[in-house]
Amino acid sequence: MNATKTRIGQLGSGSGLDVQITHNPVFDLFMTLRRETTGRSHWERVVLEPPHRPGVTRFAAALAELAPRQLSQLERHIALAPSLEQLAASVSREPRAAEVVAAMAEEAEHVALALQAFGSDPKSSLGAAGDLLADVQDKCLTFVAEAFGLGQRALSVEVLTVPATPRVTPCGVLLATGRPAAFVNHTELRSVGLVEAILNMTMLAALRADGNATPGRHIAAQLTDVPTERARMARTIDTILVYVTSAQAIRLFVDTDHLDLAEPLGVYITHGRLTDILRPYWLHHLSGRLTREAALAAVVAELQAGGPGLFALRDTAELAADFYLLELLHARSDAAASRRLEQFEAALARDVIRYLHTAVGAELGHCQRVPIDTVADPELRDFVTEINRGDSAISWRRIFDRLGTRALLLAEAAFEGPCIPYGGLKWSPVARTLRLHLDDVIPRRVFIDQCFTLRHNNGPLFDKSFDVSKVLTVLDAQASADYDLLLQHASTDVRRLWAAHHETRFADRHPVWLGSAARAVSSASRNASR
């Protein structure tokens, strides 16, 4: 393998931030082998047709021997290697890494030919994105750099374009220390989405390498003294703020209707409560209505009030328990509970809709291996073809914005037809439920109730972005009217409402006549006081 790393683009801001966009066949080789051996779903397009050659098998075995830190270091080392020959020489004294590189060398020509058939030319994929970058690079890069206080820092970042990456990682930062570097998948991310991804990865790599306090580090330092928790919080905050900033730059200088890449990729919905706090204040900073210091101070105050639970996945069991208890209190004409239900239901329905869009879009990836000439219906054939142009979650939002709920009908048809062999059948009811709600066939409350009980191939519907470990217990409790158990999983606010309602309702009754209701009141009162 004689191919070496080449530069295919460059970004520069009015400041000292310099971005080299490169293509490295050595990194292509590594990421393709990794995807095909450990990181590809059965329904994704295949680069290396099975059965795998001996070298591919040896690569997987050698990679499995590496500890996470060793793997991270090797990944970055491979990305920055000028050629495969120089890489082999540089790891010759590290036996496990040398085994990985030796297996890569054995399969290099075979993988290169397979990638040609896969359609992996970075210059072709970067065509439209490259034109956009050339037009707006100074404005976009300066905007995002100055938003994070990096406007006058001399930093150089390398962003590698790759044609194939392991499952659910269309872009990422190379974490080992040294020169900031990242990668983007140029077959999954296209046009404006690829431009935003390059901006996102540039800033995340720069912030990781910058020794000064990032917004995330500044905020996290005021929330916890535990180093590991502080680092985790800081990374999450910085990631959300970077996605918000890059998307806003795209809207300002490229496409006013651009949807944040974090929405279809599920970043925002996974960190829903945190995003709902961070995003408004940071947008005020980006628009000039708040200084960066004022925005961060407001965020710190809200996060301190909300507690560390804001950084955890939302508990579907708690959401379901709150929903069913509030619904019951509303049916009993509790005015306070009715007001709370209205607010809770509206916010929950909004997030469920966002989640279903993300999930349906991602699961339409099942279309990747559908032979397009087997799809008889012309409209469905066009739908499947467009879904397969890049990451399906991103393609889906583009199609839905154009077709509305007609797109959901086509998604149902895809799941029920050509996608059946790849596990799509159980996603048809999900798409149908979303369509019926958006078409006002089923009301909001029924929609939420149905979504709690929907399941897909691997478990409860919400397991992609929520904690679903206890939701089945809550659903069983609801079915059997076990209010004591529902209360155990409910939020503090709802337990208080329940206790207040029953203390008023049964104020003139003797406890011996109340049975389970008395126990529920007693339990709710104790829990609410904690």
Coordinates of C-alpha atoms in Angstrom, one line a residue:
M1 CA 0.0 0.0 0.0
N2 CA 1.9 3.0 -1.3
A3 CA -0.9 5.6 -0.8
T4 CA 0.0 8.4 1.7
K5 CA -1.9 11.0 3.6
T6 CA -3.0 14.0 1.5
R7 CA -4.5 17.4 2.3
I8 CA -7.8 18.0 0.5
G9 CA -8.9 21.2 2.1
Q10 CA -8.0 23.9 4.6
L11 CA -10.0 26.3 6.8
G12 CA -8.7 29.5 8.3
S13 CA -10.4 32.0 10.5
G14 CA -9.5 35.6 11.0
S15 CA -7.7 34.4 14.2
G16 CA -5.0 31.9 14.8
L17 CA -7.2 28.8 14.4
D18 CA -6.1 26.7 11.4
V19 CA -7.9 23.5 10.2
Q20 CA -6.3 21.0 7.9
I21 CA -8.9 18.6 6.2
T22 CA -7.0 15.5 5.2
H23 CA -7.5 12.1 3.7
N24 CA -5.4 9.2 5.0
P25 CA -5.7 5.8 3.4
V26 CA -4.1 4.2 6.4
F27 CA -6.9 5.5 8.7
D28 CA -9.5 4.4 6.1
L29 CA -8.0 0.9 6.3
F30 CA -8.1 0.9 10.1
M31 CA -11.6 2.3 10.5
T32 CA -13.0 0.0 7.7
L33 CA -11.6 -3.2 9.3
R34 CA -12.8 -2.1 12.7
R35 CA -16.3 -1.4 11.3
E36 CA -16.5 -4.7 9.5
T37 CA -15.3 -6.8 12.4
T38 CA -16.8 -5.2 15.5
G39 CA -18.9 -2.2 14.6
R40 CA -21.4 -3.0 11.8
S41 CA -25.1 -3.8 12.3
H42 CA -26.4 -6.7 10.2
W43 CA -28.5 -4.3 8.1
E44 CA -25.8 -1.9 7.2
R45 CA -24.0 -1.9 3.9
V46 CA -21.1 -4.3 3.7
V47 CA -17.7 -3.3 2.6
L48 CA -15.9 -6.6 3.1
E49 CA -18.2 -9.5 2.0
P50 CA -18.0 -12.5 4.4
P51 CA -16.5 -14.9 5.0
H52 CA -13.6 -12.7 6.2
R53 CA -10.1 -13.4 5.0
P54 CA -7.5 -14.6 7.6
G55 CA -5.9 -11.2 7.9
V56 CA -9.3 -9.6 8.8
T57 CA -9.8 -12.3 11.5
R58 CA -6.3 -11.6 12.9
F59 CA -7.0 -7.9 13.0
A60 CA -10.1 -8.4 15.1
A61 CA -8.3 -10.8 17.5
A62 CA -5.3 -8.4 17.9
L63 CA -7.6 -5.4 18.4
A64 CA -9.5 -7.2 21.1
E65 CA -6.3 -7.6 23.1
L66 CA -5.8 -3.8 23.4
A67 CA -6.9 -2.0 26.6
P68 CA -9.2 1.0 25.9
R69 CA -6.3 3.5 26.5
Q70 CA -4.0 1.5 24.2
L71 CA -6.7 1.5 21.5
S72 CA -7.3 5.2 21.8
Q73 CA -3.6 5.9 21.4
L74 CA -3.2 3.5 18.5
E75 CA -6.3 5.0 16.8
R76 CA -4.8 8.5 16.9
H77 CA -1.3 7.2 16.0
I78 CA -2.8 5.6 12.9
A79 CA -4.8 8.7 11.9
L80 CA -1.7 10.9 11.9
A81 CA 0.7 8.3 10.3
P82 CA 2.0 9.6 6.9
S83 CA 2.0 6.0 5.5
L84 CA 1.5 2.4 6.4
E85 CA 5.2 1.7 6.2
Q86 CA 6.1 4.5 8.6
L87 CA 3.3 3.4 10.9
A88 CA 4.7 -0.2 11.0
A89 CA 8.2 1.1 11.9
S90 CA 6.8 3.4 14.6
V91 CA 5.0 0.5 16.5
S92 CA 7.6 -2.2 16.0
R93 CA 8.5 -2.1 19.8
E94 CA 4.9 -2.5 20.9
P95 CA 3.9 -6.1 20.2
R96 CA 0.1 -5.8 20.4
A97 CA -0.1 -2.7 18.3
A98 CA 2.4 -4.3 15.9
E99 CA 0.0 -7.2 15.5
V100 CA -2.8 -4.9 14.6
V101 CA -0.7 -3.0 12.0
A102 CA 0.7 -6.3 10.5
A103 CA -2.9 -7.5 9.9
M104 CA -3.8 -4.1 8.4
A105 CA -0.8 -4.4 6.0
E106 CA -1.9 -7.9 5.0
E107 CA -5.4 -6.7 4.0
A108 CA -4.5 -3.2 2.7
E109 CA -4.9 -3.9 -1.1
H110 CA -8.0 -6.0 -0.6
V111 CA -9.7 -3.2 1.5
A112 CA -8.6 -0.5 -0.9
L113 CA -10.4 -2.3 -3.8
A114 CA -13.5 -2.9 -1.6
L115 CA -13.6 0.8 -0.7
Q116 CA -13.5 1.7 -4.4
A117 CA -16.6 -0.4 -4.9
F118 CA -18.2 1.1 -1.8
G119 CA -17.9 4.6 -3.3
S120 CA -15.5 6.2 -1.0
D121 CA -13.8 9.0 -2.9
P122 CA -13.5 11.8 -0.4
K123 CA -13.0 14.6 -3.0
S124 CA -16.3 13.6 -4.8
S125 CA -18.1 13.4 -1.4
L126 CA -16.7 16.7 -0.3
G127 CA -17.6 18.5 -3.6
A128 CA -20.7 20.4 -2.5
A129 CA -19.4 20.8 1.1
G130 CA -16.1 22.0 -0.2
D131 CA -17.8 24.8 -2.2
L132 CA -19.8 25.8 0.9
L133 CA -16.7 25.8 3.1
A134 CA -14.8 27.9 0.5
D135 CA -17.6 30.5 0.6
V136 CA -18.1 30.7 4.3
Q137 CA -15.0 29.3 6.1
D138 CA -13.8 32.6 7.5
K139 CA -17.2 33.7 8.8
C140 CA -18.2 30.3 10.3
L141 CA -14.9 29.4 11.8
T142 CA -14.4 32.9 13.3
F143 CA -17.9 32.8 14.7
V144 CA -17.5 29.5 16.5
A145 CA -13.9 30.3 17.6
E146 CA -14.9 33.6 19.2
A147 CA -17.9 32.1 20.8
F148 CA -15.6 29.9 22.9
G149 CA -12.9 32.5 23.5
L150 CA -10.5 30.9 21.1
G151 CA -10.4 33.9 18.7
Q152 CA -6.8 34.8 19.3
R153 CA -5.4 31.3 20.1
A154 CA -2.8 29.8 17.7
L155 CA -4.2 26.3 17.3
S156 CA -3.9 23.8 14.4
V157 CA -6.5 21.1 14.1
E158 CA -6.5 18.2 11.7
V159 CA -9.9 16.7 10.5
L160 CA -9.7 13.5 8.6
T161 CA -12.4 12.4 6.2
V162 CA -13.2 8.6 6.2
P163 CA -15.6 6.6 4.1
A164 CA -16.6 4.0 6.8
T165 CA -16.9 4.2 10.6
P166 CA -18.1 1.8 13.3
R167 CA -21.8 1.9 14.1
V168 CA -23.3 5.2 15.3
T169 CA -20.0 7.1 15.1
P170 CA -20.2 9.3 11.9
C171 CA -17.7 11.7 13.5
G172 CA -15.5 11.8 16.6
V173 CA -12.5 13.3 18.3
L174 CA -9.2 11.4 18.5
L175 CA -8.7 11.5 22.2
A176 CA -5.0 10.8 22.8
T177 CA -2.8 13.8 23.7
G178 CA -0.9 15.8 21.1
R179 CA -2.0 17.8 18.1
P180 CA -5.8 18.2 18.1
A181 CA -7.4 15.8 15.6
A182 CA -10.8 14.4 14.7
F183 CA -12.6 12.5 11.9
V184 CA -15.8 12.8 9.9
N185 CA -17.5 10.2 7.8
H186 CA -17.9 11.8 4.4
T187 CA -20.3 9.1 3.1
E188 CA -22.8 9.5 6.0
L189 CA -22.5 13.2 6.4
R190 CA -23.1 15.3 3.3
S191 CA -23.4 18.9 2.1
V192 CA -24.4 21.3 4.9
G193 CA -24.4 18.5 7.4
L194 CA -20.8 17.7 6.6
V195 CA -19.9 21.4 6.9
E196 CA -21.5 21.5 10.4
A197 CA -19.8 18.2 11.3
I198 CA -16.4 19.6 10.4
L199 CA -17.0 22.7 12.5
N200 CA -18.2 20.6 15.4
M201 CA -15.2 18.3 15.4
T202 CA -12.8 21.1 14.9
M203 CA -14.1 22.9 18.0
L204 CA -14.3 19.8 20.1
A205 CA -10.8 18.8 19.3
A206 CA -9.6 22.3 19.9
L207 CA -11.3 22.5 23.3
R208 CA -9.9 19.2 24.4
A209 CA -6.4 20.3 23.5
D210 CA -6.7 23.8 24.9
G211 CA -5.2 24.0 28.4
N212 CA -7.5 26.9 29.4
A213 CA -10.9 26.6 31.0
T214 CA -13.6 25.7 28.5
P215 CA -17.2 26.6 29.2
G216 CA -17.8 23.1 30.3
R217 CA -14.9 23.0 32.7
H218 CA -15.9 26.4 34.1
I219 CA -19.4 25.2 34.8
A220 CA -18.5 21.7 36.1
A221 CA -16.0 23.1 38.5
Q222 CA -18.9 24.8 40.3
L223 CA -21.1 21.6 40.4
T224 CA -18.8 18.9 41.9
D225 CA -15.5 18.3 43.5
V226 CA -15.2 14.7 42.2
P227 CA -12.6 14.8 39.3
T228 CA -14.1 12.1 37.2
E229 CA -17.6 13.5 37.5
R230 CA -16.3 17.0 36.8
A231 CA -14.6 15.8 33.6
R232 CA -17.7 13.9 32.4
M233 CA -19.9 16.9 33.0
A234 CA -17.5 19.3 31.3
R235 CA -17.3 17.1 28.2
T236 CA -21.1 16.8 27.9
I237 CA -21.6 20.5 28.3
D238 CA -18.9 21.4 25.8
T239 CA -20.3 19.0 23.3
I240 CA -23.9 20.4 23.5
L241 CA -22.6 24.0 23.3
V242 CA -20.4 23.2 20.3
Y243 CA -23.3 21.7 18.4
V244 CA -25.5 24.7 19.2
T245 CA -22.8 27.1 18.1
S246 CA -21.9 25.4 14.8
A247 CA -25.5 25.0 13.9
Q248 CA -26.1 28.7 14.5
A249 CA -23.1 29.6 12.4
I250 CA -24.6 27.5 9.5
R251 CA -28.0 29.3 9.9
L252 CA -26.3 32.7 9.9
F253 CA -24.0 32.2 6.9
V254 CA -25.3 29.3 4.9
D255 CA -28.9 28.1 5.4
T256 CA -31.4 30.0 7.5
D257 CA -33.5 26.8 7.8
H258 CA -30.7 24.5 8.9
L259 CA -31.7 21.9 11.6
D260 CA -29.0 21.3 14.2
L261 CA -27.1 18.1 13.4
A262 CA -27.5 17.2 17.1
E263 CA -31.3 16.8 16.6
P264 CA -31.3 13.9 14.1
L265 CA -28.2 12.3 15.7
G266 CA -30.0 12.3 19.1
V267 CA -27.5 14.4 21.0
Y268 CA -30.1 16.9 22.2
I269 CA -32.8 14.4 23.1
T270 CA -30.4 12.1 25.0
H271 CA -29.4 15.1 27.1
G272 CA -32.8 16.6 27.0
R273 CA -33.0 18.4 30.4
L274 CA -29.5 19.6 30.2
T275 CA -29.9 20.9 26.6
D276 CA -33.1 22.7 27.6
I277 CA -31.1 24.7 30.1
L278 CA -27.9 25.3 28.1
R279 CA -29.3 26.1 24.7
P280 CA -31.4 29.2 25.4
Y281 CA -28.7 31.0 27.4
W282 CA -26.0 30.1 25.0
L283 CA -28.1 31.3 22.0
H284 CA -28.5 34.6 23.9
H285 CA -24.7 34.8 24.2
L286 CA -24.3 34.0 20.4
S287 CA -26.8 36.8 19.5
G288 CA -25.0 39.3 21.7
R289 CA -27.9 39.6 24.2
L290 CA -25.7 38.1 27.0
T291 CA -22.0 38.1 27.6
R292 CA -20.4 34.7 27.8
E293 CA -19.8 35.2 31.5
A294 CA -23.5 36.2 32.1
A295 CA -24.7 33.2 30.1
L296 CA -22.5 30.8 32.0
A297 CA -23.5 32.3 35.4
A298 CA -27.2 31.8 34.6
V299 CA -26.5 28.2 33.5
V300 CA -24.6 27.4 36.7
A301 CA -27.4 28.8 38.8
E302 CA -30.0 26.5 37.1
L303 CA -27.8 23.4 37.2
Q304 CA -27.0 23.9 40.8
A305 CA -30.8 24.2 41.5
G306 CA -31.6 21.1 39.4
G307 CA -28.9 18.8 40.8
P308 CA -26.7 16.1 39.3
G309 CA -29.8 14.2 38.0
L310 CA -29.8 16.7 35.0
F311 CA -26.8 14.8 33.6
A312 CA -28.4 11.4 33.9
L313 CA -30.6 9.7 31.3
R314 CA -34.2 10.5 31.9
D315 CA -36.0 7.7 33.7
T316 CA -38.9 6.4 31.7
A317 CA -40.3 4.7 34.8
E318 CA -40.6 8.1 36.5
L319 CA -42.1 9.7 33.4
A320 CA -44.7 7.0 33.1
A321 CA -45.5 6.9 36.8
D322 CA -46.0 10.7 36.9
F323 CA -48.2 10.6 33.8
Y324 CA -50.5 7.9 35.0
L325 CA -50.8 9.3 38.6
L326 CA -51.5 12.8 37.3
E327 CA -54.0 11.4 34.8
L328 CA -55.8 9.7 37.7
L329 CA -55.8 12.8 39.8
H330 CA -57.2 14.8 36.9
A331 CA -60.0 12.3 36.5
R332 CA -60.8 12.9 40.2
S333 CA -61.1 16.7 39.4
D334 CA -57.9 17.7 41.3
A335 CA -57.4 21.3 39.9
A336 CA -53.7 21.5 40.9
A337 CA -53.0 18.1 39.3
S338 CA -54.9 19.0 36.2
R339 CA -52.7 22.1 35.7
R340 CA -49.6 20.1 36.3
L341 CA -50.8 17.4 33.8
E342 CA -51.4 19.9 31.1
Q343 CA -47.8 21.3 31.4
F344 CA -46.2 17.9 31.8
E345 CA -48.2 16.3 29.0
A346 CA -47.3 19.1 26.5
A347 CA -43.6 18.9 27.3
L348 CA -43.6 15.1 27.3
A349 CA -45.4 14.9 23.9
R350 CA -42.9 17.3 22.4
D351 CA -40.0 15.2 23.5
V352 CA -41.6 11.9 22.5
I353 CA -42.2 13.3 19.0
R354 CA -38.6 14.4 18.8
Y355 CA -37.4 11.0 20.0
L356 CA -39.6 9.1 17.5
H357 CA -38.3 11.2 14.7
T358 CA -34.7 10.3 15.7
A359 CA -35.5 6.7 16.2
V360 CA -37.5 6.2 13.0
G361 CA -34.8 8.0 11.0
A362 CA -32.1 5.8 12.5
E363 CA -34.1 2.6 12.0
L364 CA -34.7 3.5 8.3
G365 CA -31.0 2.6 8.0
H366 CA -32.5 -0.9 7.6
C367 CA -33.0 0.2 4.0
Q368 CA -29.3 0.2 3.3
R369 CA -29.1 -3.4 2.1
V370 CA -32.4 -3.4 0.2
P371 CA -31.8 -4.2 -3.5
I372 CA -33.4 -1.1 -5.0
D373 CA -34.5 -3.0 -8.1
T374 CA -36.7 -5.2 -5.9
V375 CA -38.9 -2.3 -4.8
A376 CA -41.8 -2.2 -7.2
D377 CA -43.6 0.9 -6.2
P378 CA -42.0 4.0 -7.8
E379 CA -42.7 6.4 -4.8
L380 CA -41.3 3.9 -2.3
R381 CA -38.3 3.2 -4.5
D382 CA -37.5 6.9 -4.6
F383 CA -38.0 7.1 -0.8
V384 CA -35.6 4.2 -0.1
T385 CA -33.1 5.7 -2.6
E386 CA -33.1 9.1 -0.8
I387 CA -33.0 7.6 2.7
N388 CA -29.8 5.8 1.7
R389 CA -28.1 9.1 0.7
G390 CA -26.0 9.5 3.8
D391 CA -27.0 8.9 7.4
S392 CA -30.6 7.8 7.4
A393 CA -31.5 9.9 10.4
I394 CA -30.4 13.1 8.6
S395 CA -32.0 12.1 5.3
W396 CA -35.2 11.3 7.2
R397 CA -35.6 14.8 8.6
R398 CA -35.0 16.3 5.1
I399 CA -37.7 14.1 3.6
F400 CA -40.2 14.7 6.4
D401 CA -39.7 18.4 6.2
R402 CA -40.7 18.2 2.5
L403 CA -43.4 15.5 2.6
G404 CA -44.9 15.8 6.1
T405 CA -46.8 12.8 7.4
R406 CA -46.8 11.3 3.9
A407 CA -43.1 10.5 4.7
L408 CA -44.3 8.4 7.7
L409 CA -46.7 6.4 5.4
L410 CA -43.7 5.6 3.2
A411 CA -41.7 4.7 6.3
E412 CA -44.4 2.3 7.3
A413 CA -44.4 0.8 3.8
A414 CA -40.6 0.4 4.0
F415 CA -40.7 -1.3 7.4
E416 CA -43.5 -3.6 6.4
G417 CA -42.0 -4.5 3.0
P418 CA -38.4 -4.4 1.8
C419 CA -37.0 -3.9 5.4
I420 CA -38.6 -7.0 6.9
P421 CA -35.5 -9.2 6.4
Y422 CA -33.4 -6.6 8.3
G423 CA -35.6 -6.2 11.4
G424 CA -37.8 -3.4 10.2
L425 CA -41.3 -5.0 10.9
K426 CA -41.6 -3.9 14.5
W427 CA -40.9 -0.3 13.6
S428 CA -43.9 0.0 11.4
P429 CA -46.3 0.5 14.4
V430 CA -43.9 3.2 15.8
A431 CA -44.1 5.2 12.5
R432 CA -47.8 4.7 12.4
T433 CA -48.4 5.9 15.9
L434 CA -46.4 9.1 15.2
R435 CA -48.3 9.7 12.0
L436 CA -51.7 9.2 13.6
H437 CA -50.9 11.7 16.3
L438 CA -49.4 14.3 13.9
D439 CA -52.5 13.9 11.7
D440 CA -54.7 14.5 14.8
V441 CA -56.3 11.1 14.6
I442 CA -55.2 10.2 18.2
P443 CA -55.1 12.8 20.9
R444 CA -51.9 13.7 22.8
R445 CA -52.8 11.8 25.9
V446 CA -53.6 8.6 24.0
F447 CA -50.4 9.0 22.0
I448 CA -48.2 9.2 25.1
D449 CA -49.9 6.2 26.6
Q450 CA -49.4 4.1 23.5
C451 CA -45.8 5.1 23.2
F452 CA -45.0 3.9 26.7
T453 CA -46.2 0.4 25.7
L454 CA -44.6 0.2 22.3
R455 CA -41.7 -2.2 21.8
H456 CA -39.1 -2.8 19.1
N457 CA -36.8 -5.7 18.4
N458 CA -34.6 -5.2 21.4
G459 CA -36.9 -4.0 24.1
P460 CA -38.9 -0.9 25.2
L461 CA -39.2 1.9 22.6
F462 CA -37.3 4.5 24.5
D463 CA -34.1 2.6 25.1
K464 CA -32.0 4.6 22.7
S465 CA -31.9 7.8 24.7
F466 CA -33.7 7.1 28.0
D467 CA -33.2 4.8 31.1
V468 CA -35.8 2.0 30.6
S469 CA -34.6 -0.4 33.3
K470 CA -37.7 0.0 35.4
V471 CA -40.4 1.0 33.0
L472 CA -42.0 -2.4 32.7
T473 CA -42.5 -2.6 36.4
V474 CA -44.3 0.7 36.3
L475 CA -46.5 -0.4 33.3
D476 CA -47.4 -3.6 35.2
A477 CA -48.3 -1.4 38.3
Q478 CA -50.5 0.8 36.1
A479 CA -52.3 -2.2 34.6
S480 CA -53.0 -3.7 38.1
A481 CA -53.9 -0.3 39.7
D482 CA -51.0 -0.7 42.2
Y483 CA -50.7 3.0 43.2
D484 CA -48.3 2.2 46.0
L485 CA -45.8 0.9 43.4
L486 CA -46.4 3.8 41.1
L487 CA -45.7 6.3 43.9
Q488 CA -42.4 4.6 44.5
H489 CA -41.3 5.5 41.0
A490 CA -43.0 9.0 40.8
S491 CA -41.2 12.3 41.1
T492 CA -41.2 14.3 44.3
D493 CA -43.6 16.9 42.9
V494 CA -46.2 14.3 41.9
R495 CA -45.9 12.4 45.2
R496 CA -46.7 15.7 46.9
L497 CA -49.7 16.3 44.7
W498 CA -50.9 12.8 45.4
A499 CA -50.5 13.1 49.1
A500 CA -52.2 16.5 49.2
H501 CA -55.1 15.2 47.2
H502 CA -55.7 12.2 49.4
E503 CA -55.2 14.0 52.7
T504 CA -58.0 16.4 51.6
R505 CA -60.2 13.6 50.1
F506 CA -60.0 11.3 53.1
A507 CA -59.7 13.9 55.8
D508 CA -62.9 12.9 57.5
R509 CA -62.4 9.1 57.1
H510 CA -61.1 6.7 59.7
P511 CA -57.9 4.9 58.4
V512 CA -59.3 1.5 59.2
W513 CA -61.8 2.1 56.3
L514 CA -59.2 3.2 53.8
G515 CA -57.1 0.1 53.2
S516 CA -54.6 0.6 50.3
A517 CA -55.6 4.3 49.9
A518 CA -54.4 5.0 53.5
R519 CA -51.1 3.2 52.9
A520 CA -50.6 5.2 49.6
V521 CA -51.2 8.5 51.4
S522 CA -48.9 7.5 54.2
S523 CA -46.2 6.3 51.7
A524 CA -46.6 9.4 49.6
S525 CA -46.4 11.7 52.6
R526 CA -43.2 10.0 53.8
N527 CA -41.6 10.1 50.4
A528 CA -42.6 13.7 49.7
S529 CA -40.9 14.9 53.0
R530 CA -37.5 13.4 52.0

